[in-house]
Coordinates of C-alpha atoms in Angstrom, one line a residue:
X1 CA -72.7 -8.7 27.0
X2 CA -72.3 -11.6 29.6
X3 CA -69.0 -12.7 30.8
X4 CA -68.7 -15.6 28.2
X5 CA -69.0 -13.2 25.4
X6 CA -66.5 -11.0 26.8
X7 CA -63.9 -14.2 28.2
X8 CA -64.2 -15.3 23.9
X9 CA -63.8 -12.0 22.6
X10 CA -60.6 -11.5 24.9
X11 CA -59.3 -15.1 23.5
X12 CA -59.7 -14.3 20.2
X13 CA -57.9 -11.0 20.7
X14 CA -55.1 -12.6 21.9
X15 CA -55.6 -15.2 19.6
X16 CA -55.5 -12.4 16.9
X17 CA -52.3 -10.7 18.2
X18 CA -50.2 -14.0 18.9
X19 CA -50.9 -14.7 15.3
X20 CA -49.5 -11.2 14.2
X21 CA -46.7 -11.3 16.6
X22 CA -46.3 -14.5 14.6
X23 CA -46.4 -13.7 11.0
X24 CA -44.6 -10.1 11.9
X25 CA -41.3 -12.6 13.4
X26 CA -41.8 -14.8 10.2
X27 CA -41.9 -11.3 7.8
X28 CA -38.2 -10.9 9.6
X29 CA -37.0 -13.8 9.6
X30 CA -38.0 -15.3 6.2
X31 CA -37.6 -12.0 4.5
X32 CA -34.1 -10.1 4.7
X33 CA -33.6 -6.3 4.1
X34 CA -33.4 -5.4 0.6
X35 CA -29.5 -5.6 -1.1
X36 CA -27.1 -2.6 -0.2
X37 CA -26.0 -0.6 -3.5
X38 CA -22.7 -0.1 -1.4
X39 CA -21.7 -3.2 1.3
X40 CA -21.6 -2.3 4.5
X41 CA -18.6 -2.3 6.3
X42 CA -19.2 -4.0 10.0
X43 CA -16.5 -4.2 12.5
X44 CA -16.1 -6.5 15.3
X45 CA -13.7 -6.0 18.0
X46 CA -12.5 -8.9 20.0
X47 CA -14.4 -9.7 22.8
X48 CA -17.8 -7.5 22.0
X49 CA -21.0 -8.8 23.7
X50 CA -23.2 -10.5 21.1
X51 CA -25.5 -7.5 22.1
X52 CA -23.3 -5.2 20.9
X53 CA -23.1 -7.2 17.6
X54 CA -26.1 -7.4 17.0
X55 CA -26.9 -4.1 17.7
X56 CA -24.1 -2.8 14.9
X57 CA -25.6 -5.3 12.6
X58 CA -29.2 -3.6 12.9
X59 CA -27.7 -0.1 13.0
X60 CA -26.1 -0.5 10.1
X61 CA -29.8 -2.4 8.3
X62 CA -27.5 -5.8 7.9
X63 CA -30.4 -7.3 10.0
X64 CA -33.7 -5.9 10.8
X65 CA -34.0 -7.3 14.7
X66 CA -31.5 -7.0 16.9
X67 CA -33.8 -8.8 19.4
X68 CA -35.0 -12.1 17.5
X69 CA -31.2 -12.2 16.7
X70 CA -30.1 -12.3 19.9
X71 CA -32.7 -15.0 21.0
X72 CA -31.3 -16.8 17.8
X73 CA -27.5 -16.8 18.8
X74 CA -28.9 -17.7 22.4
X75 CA -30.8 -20.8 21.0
X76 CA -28.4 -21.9 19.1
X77 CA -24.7 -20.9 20.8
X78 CA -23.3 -19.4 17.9
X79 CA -23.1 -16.0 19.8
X80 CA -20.3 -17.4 21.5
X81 CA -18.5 -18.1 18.1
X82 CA -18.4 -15.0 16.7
X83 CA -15.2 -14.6 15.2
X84 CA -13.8 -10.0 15.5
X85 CA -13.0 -8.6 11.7
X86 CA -14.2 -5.8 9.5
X87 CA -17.1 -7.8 7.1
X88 CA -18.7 -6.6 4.4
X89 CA -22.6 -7.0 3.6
X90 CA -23.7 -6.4 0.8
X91 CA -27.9 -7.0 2.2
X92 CA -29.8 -9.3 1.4
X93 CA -29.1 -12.1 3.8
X94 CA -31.6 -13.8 6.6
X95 CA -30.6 -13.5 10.1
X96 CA -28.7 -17.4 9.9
X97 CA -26.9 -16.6 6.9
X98 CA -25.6 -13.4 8.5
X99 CA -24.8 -15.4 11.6
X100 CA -22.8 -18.0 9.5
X101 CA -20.5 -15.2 8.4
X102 CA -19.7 -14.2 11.7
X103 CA -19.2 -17.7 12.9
X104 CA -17.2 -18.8 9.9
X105 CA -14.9 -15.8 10.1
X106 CA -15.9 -14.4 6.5
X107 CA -14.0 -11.2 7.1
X108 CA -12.3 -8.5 4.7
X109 CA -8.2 -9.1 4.9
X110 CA -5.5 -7.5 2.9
X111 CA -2.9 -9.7 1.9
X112 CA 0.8 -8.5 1.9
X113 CA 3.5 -10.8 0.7
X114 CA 6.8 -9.3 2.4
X115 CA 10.0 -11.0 0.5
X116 CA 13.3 -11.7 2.0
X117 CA 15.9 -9.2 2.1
X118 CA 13.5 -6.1 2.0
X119 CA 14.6 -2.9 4.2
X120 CA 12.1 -1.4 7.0
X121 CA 11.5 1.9 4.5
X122 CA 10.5 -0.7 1.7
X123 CA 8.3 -2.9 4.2
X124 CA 6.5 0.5 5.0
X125 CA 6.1 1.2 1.2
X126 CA 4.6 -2.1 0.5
X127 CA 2.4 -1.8 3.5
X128 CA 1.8 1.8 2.1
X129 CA 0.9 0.6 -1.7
X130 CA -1.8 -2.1 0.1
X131 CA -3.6 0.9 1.6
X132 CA -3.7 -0.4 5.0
X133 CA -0.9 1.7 6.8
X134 CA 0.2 5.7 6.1
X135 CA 4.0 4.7 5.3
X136 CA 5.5 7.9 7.5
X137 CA 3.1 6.5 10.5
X138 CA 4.4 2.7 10.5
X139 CA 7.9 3.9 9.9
X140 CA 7.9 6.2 13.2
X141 CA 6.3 3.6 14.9
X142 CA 8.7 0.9 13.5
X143 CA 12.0 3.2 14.4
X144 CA 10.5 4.6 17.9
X145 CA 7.0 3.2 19.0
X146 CA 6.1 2.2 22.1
X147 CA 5.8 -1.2 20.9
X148 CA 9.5 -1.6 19.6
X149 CA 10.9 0.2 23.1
X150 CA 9.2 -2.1 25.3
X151 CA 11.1 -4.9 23.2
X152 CA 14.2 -3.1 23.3
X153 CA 15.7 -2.9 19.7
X154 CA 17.8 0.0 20.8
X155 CA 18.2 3.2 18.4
X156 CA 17.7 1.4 14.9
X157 CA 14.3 0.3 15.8
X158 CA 12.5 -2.5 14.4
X159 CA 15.3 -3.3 11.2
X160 CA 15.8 -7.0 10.7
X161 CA 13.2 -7.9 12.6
X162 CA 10.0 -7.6 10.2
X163 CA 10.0 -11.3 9.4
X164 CA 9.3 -12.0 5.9
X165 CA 6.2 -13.8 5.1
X166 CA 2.9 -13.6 3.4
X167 CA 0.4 -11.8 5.9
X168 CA -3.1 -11.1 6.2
X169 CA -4.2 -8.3 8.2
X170 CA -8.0 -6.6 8.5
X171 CA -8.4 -3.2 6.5
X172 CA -8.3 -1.7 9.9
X173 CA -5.7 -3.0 11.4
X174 CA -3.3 -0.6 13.9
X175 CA 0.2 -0.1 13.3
X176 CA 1.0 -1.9 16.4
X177 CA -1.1 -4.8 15.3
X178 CA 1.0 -4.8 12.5
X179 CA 4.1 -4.5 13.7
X180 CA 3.2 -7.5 16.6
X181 CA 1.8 -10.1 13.7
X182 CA 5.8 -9.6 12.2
X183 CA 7.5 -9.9 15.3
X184 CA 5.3 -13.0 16.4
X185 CA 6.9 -14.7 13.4
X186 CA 10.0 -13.5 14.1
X187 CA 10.1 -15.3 18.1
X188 CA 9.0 -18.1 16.6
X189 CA 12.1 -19.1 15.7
X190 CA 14.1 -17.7 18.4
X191 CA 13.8 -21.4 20.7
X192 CA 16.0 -22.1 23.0
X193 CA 18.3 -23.9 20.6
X194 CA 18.4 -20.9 18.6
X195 CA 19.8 -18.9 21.4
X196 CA 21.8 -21.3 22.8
X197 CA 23.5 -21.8 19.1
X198 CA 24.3 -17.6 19.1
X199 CA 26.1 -17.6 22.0
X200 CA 27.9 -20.8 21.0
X201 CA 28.6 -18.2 18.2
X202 CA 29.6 -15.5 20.4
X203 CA 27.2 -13.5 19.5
X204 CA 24.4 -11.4 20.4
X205 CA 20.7 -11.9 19.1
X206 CA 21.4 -8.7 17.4
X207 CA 24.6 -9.1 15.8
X208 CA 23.2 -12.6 14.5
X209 CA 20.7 -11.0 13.1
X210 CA 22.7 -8.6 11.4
X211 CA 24.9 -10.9 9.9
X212 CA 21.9 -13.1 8.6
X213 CA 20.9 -9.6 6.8
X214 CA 23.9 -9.0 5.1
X215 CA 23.8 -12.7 4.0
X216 CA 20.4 -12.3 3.1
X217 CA 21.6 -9.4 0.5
X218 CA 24.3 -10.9 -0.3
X219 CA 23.2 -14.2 -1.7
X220 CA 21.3 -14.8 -4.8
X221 CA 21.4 -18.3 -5.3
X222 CA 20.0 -20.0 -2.2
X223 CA 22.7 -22.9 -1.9
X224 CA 25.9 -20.3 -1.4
X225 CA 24.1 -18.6 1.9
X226 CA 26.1 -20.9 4.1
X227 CA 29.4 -20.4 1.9
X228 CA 28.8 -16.7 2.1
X229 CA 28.4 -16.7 5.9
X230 CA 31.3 -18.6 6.3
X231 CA 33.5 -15.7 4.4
X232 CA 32.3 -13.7 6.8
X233 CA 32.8 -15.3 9.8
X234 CA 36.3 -16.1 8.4
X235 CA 37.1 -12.3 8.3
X236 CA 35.5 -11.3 11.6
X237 CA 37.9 -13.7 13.3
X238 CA 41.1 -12.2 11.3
X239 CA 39.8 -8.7 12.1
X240 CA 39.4 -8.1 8.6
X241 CA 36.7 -5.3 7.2
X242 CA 33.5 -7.4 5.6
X243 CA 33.4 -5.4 2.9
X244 CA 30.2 -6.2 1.6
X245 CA 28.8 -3.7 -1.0
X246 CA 25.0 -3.9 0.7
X247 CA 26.1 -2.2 4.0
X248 CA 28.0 0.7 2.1
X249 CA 24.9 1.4 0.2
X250 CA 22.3 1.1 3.1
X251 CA 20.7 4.2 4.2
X252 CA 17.4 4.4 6.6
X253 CA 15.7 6.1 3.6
X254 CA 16.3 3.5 1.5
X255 CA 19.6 2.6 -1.3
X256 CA 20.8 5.6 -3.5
X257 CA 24.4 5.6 -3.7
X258 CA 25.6 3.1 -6.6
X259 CA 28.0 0.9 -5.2
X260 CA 31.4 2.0 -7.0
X261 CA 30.5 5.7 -4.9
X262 CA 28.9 3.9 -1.7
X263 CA 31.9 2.1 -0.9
X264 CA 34.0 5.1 -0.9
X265 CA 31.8 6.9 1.6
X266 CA 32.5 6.3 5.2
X267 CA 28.9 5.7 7.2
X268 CA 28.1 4.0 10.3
X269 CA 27.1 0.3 8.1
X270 CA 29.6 0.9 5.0
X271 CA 31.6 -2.5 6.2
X272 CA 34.4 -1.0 4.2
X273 CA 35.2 1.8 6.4
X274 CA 35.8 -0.9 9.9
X275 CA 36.4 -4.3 10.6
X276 CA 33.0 -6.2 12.5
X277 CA 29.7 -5.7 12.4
X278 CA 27.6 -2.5 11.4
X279 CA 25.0 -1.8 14.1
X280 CA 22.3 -3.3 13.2
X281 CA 20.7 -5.2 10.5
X282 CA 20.5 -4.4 7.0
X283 CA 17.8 -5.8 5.8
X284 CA 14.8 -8.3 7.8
X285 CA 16.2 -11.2 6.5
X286 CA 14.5 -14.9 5.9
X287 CA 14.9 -18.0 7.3
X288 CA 17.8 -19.5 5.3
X289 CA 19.5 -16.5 6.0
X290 CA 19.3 -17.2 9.9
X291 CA 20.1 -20.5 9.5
X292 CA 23.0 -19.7 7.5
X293 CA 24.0 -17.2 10.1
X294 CA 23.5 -19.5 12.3
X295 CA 25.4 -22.5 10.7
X296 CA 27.8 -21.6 8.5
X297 CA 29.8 -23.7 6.1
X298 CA 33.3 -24.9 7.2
X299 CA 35.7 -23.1 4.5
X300 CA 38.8 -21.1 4.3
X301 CA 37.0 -19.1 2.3
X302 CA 37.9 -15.3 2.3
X303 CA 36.8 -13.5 -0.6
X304 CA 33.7 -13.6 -3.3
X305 CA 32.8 -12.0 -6.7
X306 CA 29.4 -12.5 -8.5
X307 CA 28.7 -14.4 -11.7
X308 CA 26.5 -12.8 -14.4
X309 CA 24.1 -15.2 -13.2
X310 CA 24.5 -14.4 -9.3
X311 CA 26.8 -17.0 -7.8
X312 CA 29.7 -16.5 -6.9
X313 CA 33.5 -17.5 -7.0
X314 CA 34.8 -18.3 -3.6
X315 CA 38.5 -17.2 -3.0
X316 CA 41.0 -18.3 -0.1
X317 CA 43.5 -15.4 -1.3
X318 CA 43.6 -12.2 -2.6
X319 CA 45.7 -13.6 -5.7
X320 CA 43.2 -15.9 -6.1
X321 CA 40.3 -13.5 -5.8
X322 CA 42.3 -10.8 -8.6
X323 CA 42.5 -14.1 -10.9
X324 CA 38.5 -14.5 -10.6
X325 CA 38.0 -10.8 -11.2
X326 CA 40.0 -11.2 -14.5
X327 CA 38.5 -14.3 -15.7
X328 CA 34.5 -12.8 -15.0
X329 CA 35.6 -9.9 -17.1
X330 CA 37.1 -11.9 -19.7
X331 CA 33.9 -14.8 -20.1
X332 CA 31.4 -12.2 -19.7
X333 CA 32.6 -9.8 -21.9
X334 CA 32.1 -6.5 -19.2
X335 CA 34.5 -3.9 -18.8
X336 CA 34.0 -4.2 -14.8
X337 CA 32.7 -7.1 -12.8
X338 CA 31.1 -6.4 -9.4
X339 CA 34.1 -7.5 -6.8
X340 CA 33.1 -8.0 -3.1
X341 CA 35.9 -8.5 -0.6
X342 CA 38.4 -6.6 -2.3
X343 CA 40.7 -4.1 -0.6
X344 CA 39.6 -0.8 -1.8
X345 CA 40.4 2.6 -0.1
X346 CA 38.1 4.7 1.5
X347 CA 38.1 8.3 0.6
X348 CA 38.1 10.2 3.9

């Protein structure tokens, strides 16, 4: 065999190979693995190499070359937009459609609505009932993790302060991640106005978040929040008890007592046993609420007693307040109508 022969033969071994290399890198790329009878769950932590991607990708059969991946997120830049979440894959899927996944951000959330007005304990149960927290867990770390020490809420922990809104946190989301998305909301609206307007106030940031709880318990109808705050700030500067039926019912563990028994039962919130402020907030109140606290209406206002429909009856006088009583009973046709601000004794 002269050195021709051999030179061709070597070419069209190469040839040969190249071509196979070829088709084999066309095989994966034009045909995906087969589709999962169970998605697979893929997390990616922020600020993972694309190696490291792609390598959980392939370990877990999403994609079956870690290697041409990587030379396509290289090629094409998207391994610098890969955007950390848990993702489901349910197979099936070229190596660009998985890509566009990652890059879009088509990750797994959990979406928890938190109302206005809820306590820590029921946060934790709604957290809880989503499946994304162990409710005993968040509510130690809410009272006494190292995340609400460093902020310095003091004793209570993190009450009033687990801003309501409608969240959307990844299966696998910490505590602490939790608990941080709720506080971010909640600075949001501490600006430099806001604080300048609580010490106008005379406040602390903790008593004015206290107050804006008990508002935020207090009100039903949204327009009387700033009517109801301005009872309240009416009595605190006459050194009269606040008397509002939320604080004597409160408890860590959530409301037991009914309120005709709570009131009567002297406890560190029960605003009928002391004039001022319980310790801490009640409740993590909303917006409104804050800006109620914040700027109250300009009344005279002392007392208030609740409607069959939630509002209220604003009274200057106690006289005025017993008259309201007796007229609720009367319209409404119950033997008792829930009175707030009244001067009830407390059993001690």
């Amino acid at each position: 065999m002269n050195g021709r022969t051999t030179l061709t033969m070597a070419i069209l071994a190469i040839t040969a190979l190249g071509a196979a290399t070829v088709g084999f890198a066309a095989w994966i790329w034009f045909v995906p693995p087969g589709r999962f009878s169970v998605p697979q769950i893929v997390s990616i932590e922020k600020g993972e190499s694309t190696r490291t991607v792609v390598d959980r990708l392939a370990k877990a059969g999403v994609i079956r070359s870690p290697e041409l991946m990587l030379l396509y997120a290289q090629l094409t830049g998207t391994g610098r937009r890969i955007r950390p979440g848990d993702y489901a894959f349910r197979g099936g899927e070229r190596i660009e459609q998985v890509m566009a996944h990652l890059v879009r951000g088509d990750f797994i959330v959990v979406t928890v609505a938190i109302p206005e007005g809820l306590t820590l304990h029921q946060v934790s149960e709604r957290l809880g009932a989503a499946g994304i927290v162990c409710q005993p867990d968040f509510e130690d770390a809410a009272r006494t993790g190292s995340l609400v020490k460093s902020l310095e809420f003091g004793p209570l922990g993190a009450e009033g302060y687990l801003f309501p809104a409608t969240y959307r946190f990844r299966p696998r989301a910490t505590v602490d991640e939790i608990l941080a998305a709720m506080f971010s909301r909640f600075y949001q609206i501490m600006t430099p106005g806001t604080v300048r307007r609580i010490f106008e106030l005379g406040l602390t940031p903790r008593e004015m978040v206290t107050l804006a709880s008990i508002i935020e318990t207090e009100a039903r109808a949204p327009g009387e929040r700033k009517l109801i705050a301005s009872v309240f700030y009416n009595r605190m500067r006459l050194n009269m008890p606040l008397q509002s039926d939320p604080t004597a019912k409160y408890s860590f563990e959530g409301e037991t007592e009914p309120v005709a028994a709570a009131v009567r039962i002297p406890s560190t919130f029960n605003t009928y046993a002391f004039a001022g402020l319980p310790p801490g907030p009640i409740a993590n109140p909303g917006l409104k609420s804050i800006e109620a606290a914040l700027y109250p209406a300009h009344t005279d206002y002392l007392y208030f007693v609740a409607r069959d429909d939630g509002t209220h009856v604003f009274s200057r006088s106690l006289r005025e307040h017993e008259t309201a009583i007796a007229m609720l009973k009367r319209t409404s046709g119950h033997t008792s109508v829930e009175s707030t601000r009244t001067s009830m004794p407390i059993s001690r």
